[in-house]
Amino acid sequence: MKYEEQILKFWKDNNIFEESIQMREGAPYFSFYDGPPFATGKPHYGHILITTIKDAVLRYKTMKGFQVPRRVGWDCHGLPVENLIEKELNIKNKKEIEELGVDKFNEYCKKSVFACVEDFEKTLERVGRWADYSNAYSTMDKEYTESVWWVLKKLWDKNLVKKDYRVSPYCPRCATTLSNFEVNQGYKEVRDRSIYVKLKLKNRDEFLLIWTTTPWTLPQNVAVAINKEEDYVCVKSINGKYILAKKRLEILNEDYEIEKEFKGEKLLKLRYEPVFGYLKNVEKAENAFQVVHGDFVGTEDGTGLVHVATMYGEDDHNIGKKYDLPFIHTVDESGNFLDFVEDYKGRYVFDTNKDIINDLKNKEVLYKEELVEHTYPFCWRCDSPLMYYAKESYYLMVTKFKEELIENNKKIHWVPSHIKEGRFGKWLQGARDWDFARNRFWGAPIPIWKCEECESMVCVGSIEELEKLKIAGDIEDLHKPYIDNVYLKCECGGKMKRTPEVFDCWFESGSMPYAEWHYPFENKELVEKTFPADFIAEGLDQTRGWFYTLHVIATALTLEDINLGKNNPAFKNVIVNGLVLDKTGRKLSKRLKNYPEVSDIFEKYGADALRYFLLSSTNIGEDYRFSEDRVKEVWRKIILSLENCFTFYNTYKKNGKETKSNNILDRWILSRLTTLNKEMVQYLDNYELTRAIRLFNDFIDDFSNWYIRRSRRRFQKPESNLELEEAEATLKFVLKEISKIMAPFIPFITEKIYHELKDDGELNSVHLCDFPELKDDLIDIKLEDEMKEAREIVNLALNERMEKGIKVRQPLAFAKIKKEIDKRLIDIIKDEINVKEILIDNNISEEVLLNFELTDELKEEGMAREIIRNIQQMRKDLGYSKNDRILVKCEGGSLSKDIKNLILEEVLAKEYIFDDDLEAKKELKVYNIPFLIGIKKVYEN
Ligand SMILES: [Zn+2]
Ligand SMILES: [Zn+2]
């Protein structure tokens, strides 16, 4: 699409984007937050979708008179970048990073962050995304980090931050905890071994039956939990006596009889013999290996007896606290068994399940083994299976302000609306405390220092504060490892050392409303004026990512008014889009190559077609089915149609005078245009992009397949100058207003059309214009309805002809229609369906009824039309210009003189010839009568 490239250049050369903002100086401000993408791979259709949505809304708001600055940002920190570098350097674990040197490792990360920025900028620019790329913010900037520190300090001062020892989802490969919303991004359906294990009660010949799908946690077993309210039984089989919940008898795979039945309470405090002896002599072992109560114990699966490993399950951990059970790790931070677990020492836990099961068999404590299918969480970045792992970490106490989170969500307008109470609302209902510390390297450092003497902690909220407290180290670069050499002075006189973790990168992106402007250290007024954002847009996955962290941090900060308002969400309006899948519904994958190259699509159909497809084809929020064919169809039906309408105007325009028209077609299309304008504004002001744009599907059909087609004669053979002037003025007006109405969505073709239509003194670009607000007095709903009816009648009549096999070229005597309709529309219908007369007849049952009786006269006219069409085709094939005059030969049948003259007139022929000196000839049959026709051009001197 060459003209698109030219328009990009025009925008650039003339600073149109910059001007669109400058010219709105002093106008109301429309505030937008750009969710920073990771530029660690090439941009794909998902990025293009979201960028198109953002661009369309922001262009629209600009045309509506707002000042809309658009600053982009880049997400720089976190696991995505670290994993990329680890792969590049073939690093397998954290230890190898430390061996390489954290400074070197972070230097690699830093360099890679912008590796793909250029690709991103290029692609986004090519889509027509207007944004300020030169002034982009990066989450790794020192200023950005300082603002993130400020955020944490504010929350710290409100007692919303707590250091705690808890069980969290944990990736052993990345060796870091993950937040529960990160975990949510990586659930997979897997097949695992599940085992039933017999634990022998002390001094009794009965066994407790437990069930687990994670055999590797058994060496850390310290208790068995039951539910004291449930019914339990002791059954007897030839192999022994087992205790399990009454509701779970179905799991037994042998004959048995129930010996005893009792409430779970009876089991409490019973002692059993551990399967593995590793924890027999540890601290608090005296409390271990007993039956305890757990509210969470149910009877939906398993045996109703739950094995408790205090270090590897959240419920287990809590029970451990309640019963003062041992808290001893059997597994290190890389997921390998510790040395004292002699049988498996040094081995990766997920690789030992099979051996553990074998050992249980040898110990004769395995009751049975099964395969189960269940969902299991995997690391969203490195794909390793996650563990639940007890660890000390820092928590934002989200549960303390859950009510406010839910209240603030009520202030947000969600598109699609169901997300508000659905996906997002439910997520807020279940909000958990947020573990925001990561034991990683490439991230903003957590600004918490702890005294080596008195153990008191300080959270630093600014670089200035850090300078004041510092007794050693350099703070030029806030990244690890440098920041870890910065020591502070404690009030007690002792030395304070920084906690080694970095921020969860989601904490950083959630802080962007403040950090992108280095608030409150700079741009105080700007941030306070523009918070919360009027609008943001990202993908559905962000309901548990960026949308969530923005919301959590904004809600926490505005629990009190600190100049950012009280009880504010971070954004007022949000559009949420689905995934872009291939045409069969699979994820787009580089490996499968199930999608066309982005650049090919631009080349063949242009950015406008792609944008229109993305904005109109799927209801916002649902997943897209992407295929080249569908983009092509949009290009043909919408973009090309619009272009053809414009080309038609250009071909026939004379003087471009402005004239008010009374022609019914003109009045109709103006009414349609005004209605389109009004409805579109309604939808757009409600952020319903898809519904807004779909209005244009019908409009372009009306415009191109009806208005222009029906207006051809007025341009090609006007009955008067006035008639042409009216038609021309209307067409020009409609094209120009369409270019403005559609400019936010298809910015290229609209710019092209506007450029050629704009008069002297008008603005230089359609994107600088105001969005049209056409006057209501142009609307004539009755006329719109009647024209719609007329089109329906025409469609019905044409279908009827098709069924009968009688071509439209064959005139018919009359048609009957059922309902009265504007007389001027009757003429249009007559012409379209080629009948001599239209009669109104209330008694017919159909909308329209054609009379197919053909008189000789009608037949003759039909023949003439067939001949004319063939001659016109020959003219075209020979490349004659539309003013070239020709000579015609026509032999066969008997045509009256009037009909022969009709033919001459229609094909611009001078006269008939009788010789065979022809440039083209053709034989054809009409109503079984053979004709020979031919033409040659008249060369006049
Ligand atoms: Zn991982
Ligand atoms: Zn101290």
mmCIF file of N, CA and C and ligand atoms in Angstrom, residues 450-457 489-496, ligand 2:
data_model
loop_
_atom_site.group_PDB
_atom_site.id
_atom_site.type_symbol
_atom_site.label_atom_id
_atom_site.label_comp_id
_atom_site.label_asym_id
_atom_site.label_seq_id
_atom_site.Cartn_x
_atom_site.Cartn_y
_atom_site.Cartn_z
ATOM 1 N N LYS A 450 17.987 -3.420 57.059
ATOM 2 C CA LYS A 450 17.775 -3.992 58.380
ATOM 3 C C LYS A 450 19.057 -3.876 59.194
ATOM 4 N N CYS A 451 18.887 -3.504 60.450
ATOM 5 C CA CYS A 451 20.056 -3.298 61.307
ATOM 6 C C CYS A 451 20.657 -4.644 61.713
ATOM 7 N N GLU A 452 21.967 -4.750 61.589
ATOM 8 C CA GLU A 452 22.639 -5.993 61.953
ATOM 9 C C GLU A 452 22.717 -6.173 63.470
ATOM 10 N N GLU A 453 22.544 -5.069 64.184
ATOM 11 C CA GLU A 453 22.596 -5.132 65.648
ATOM 12 C C GLU A 453 21.208 -5.347 66.247
ATOM 13 N N CYS A 454 20.331 -4.346 66.058
ATOM 14 C CA CYS A 454 19.049 -4.367 66.769
ATOM 15 C C CYS A 454 17.914 -4.904 65.917
ATOM 16 N N GLU A 455 18.198 -5.261 64.681
ATOM 17 C CA GLU A 455 17.220 -5.875 63.774
ATOM 18 C C GLU A 455 16.065 -4.956 63.378
ATOM 19 N N SER A 456 16.145 -3.653 63.722
ATOM 20 C CA SER A 456 15.057 -2.774 63.286
ATOM 21 C C SER A 456 15.207 -2.521 61.777
ATOM 22 N N MET A 457 14.079 -2.186 61.145
ATOM 23 C CA MET A 457 14.083 -2.039 59.696
ATOM 24 C C MET A 457 13.691 -0.624 59.304
ATOM 25 N N LYS A 489 23.081 3.892 58.486
ATOM 26 C CA LYS A 489 23.351 3.976 59.920
ATOM 27 C C LYS A 489 22.036 3.841 60.683
ATOM 28 N N CYS A 490 22.047 2.926 61.670
ATOM 29 C CA CYS A 490 20.832 2.721 62.459
ATOM 30 C C CYS A 490 20.815 3.695 63.634
ATOM 31 N N GLU A 491 19.627 3.970 64.137
ATOM 32 C CA GLU A 491 19.501 4.858 65.297
ATOM 33 C C GLU A 491 20.275 4.315 66.497
ATOM 34 N N CYS A 492 20.379 2.983 66.564
ATOM 35 C CA CYS A 492 21.091 2.361 67.688
ATOM 36 C C CYS A 492 22.593 2.467 67.516
ATOM 37 N N GLY A 493 23.000 3.001 66.359
ATOM 38 C CA GLY A 493 24.431 3.100 66.101
ATOM 39 C C GLY A 493 24.955 1.968 65.253
ATOM 40 N N GLY A 494 24.147 0.935 65.052
ATOM 41 C CA GLY A 494 24.578 -0.225 64.275
ATOM 42 C C GLY A 494 24.553 0.031 62.774
ATOM 43 N N LYS A 495 24.976 -0.966 62.017
ATOM 44 C CA LYS A 495 25.062 -0.866 60.569
ATOM 45 C C LYS A 495 23.853 -1.575 59.969
ATOM 46 N N MET A 496 23.227 -0.931 58.984
ATOM 47 C CA MET A 496 22.046 -1.532 58.364
ATOM 48 C C MET A 496 22.400 -2.036 56.972
HETATM 49 ZN ZN ZN B 2 19.972 -0.911 65.122
#
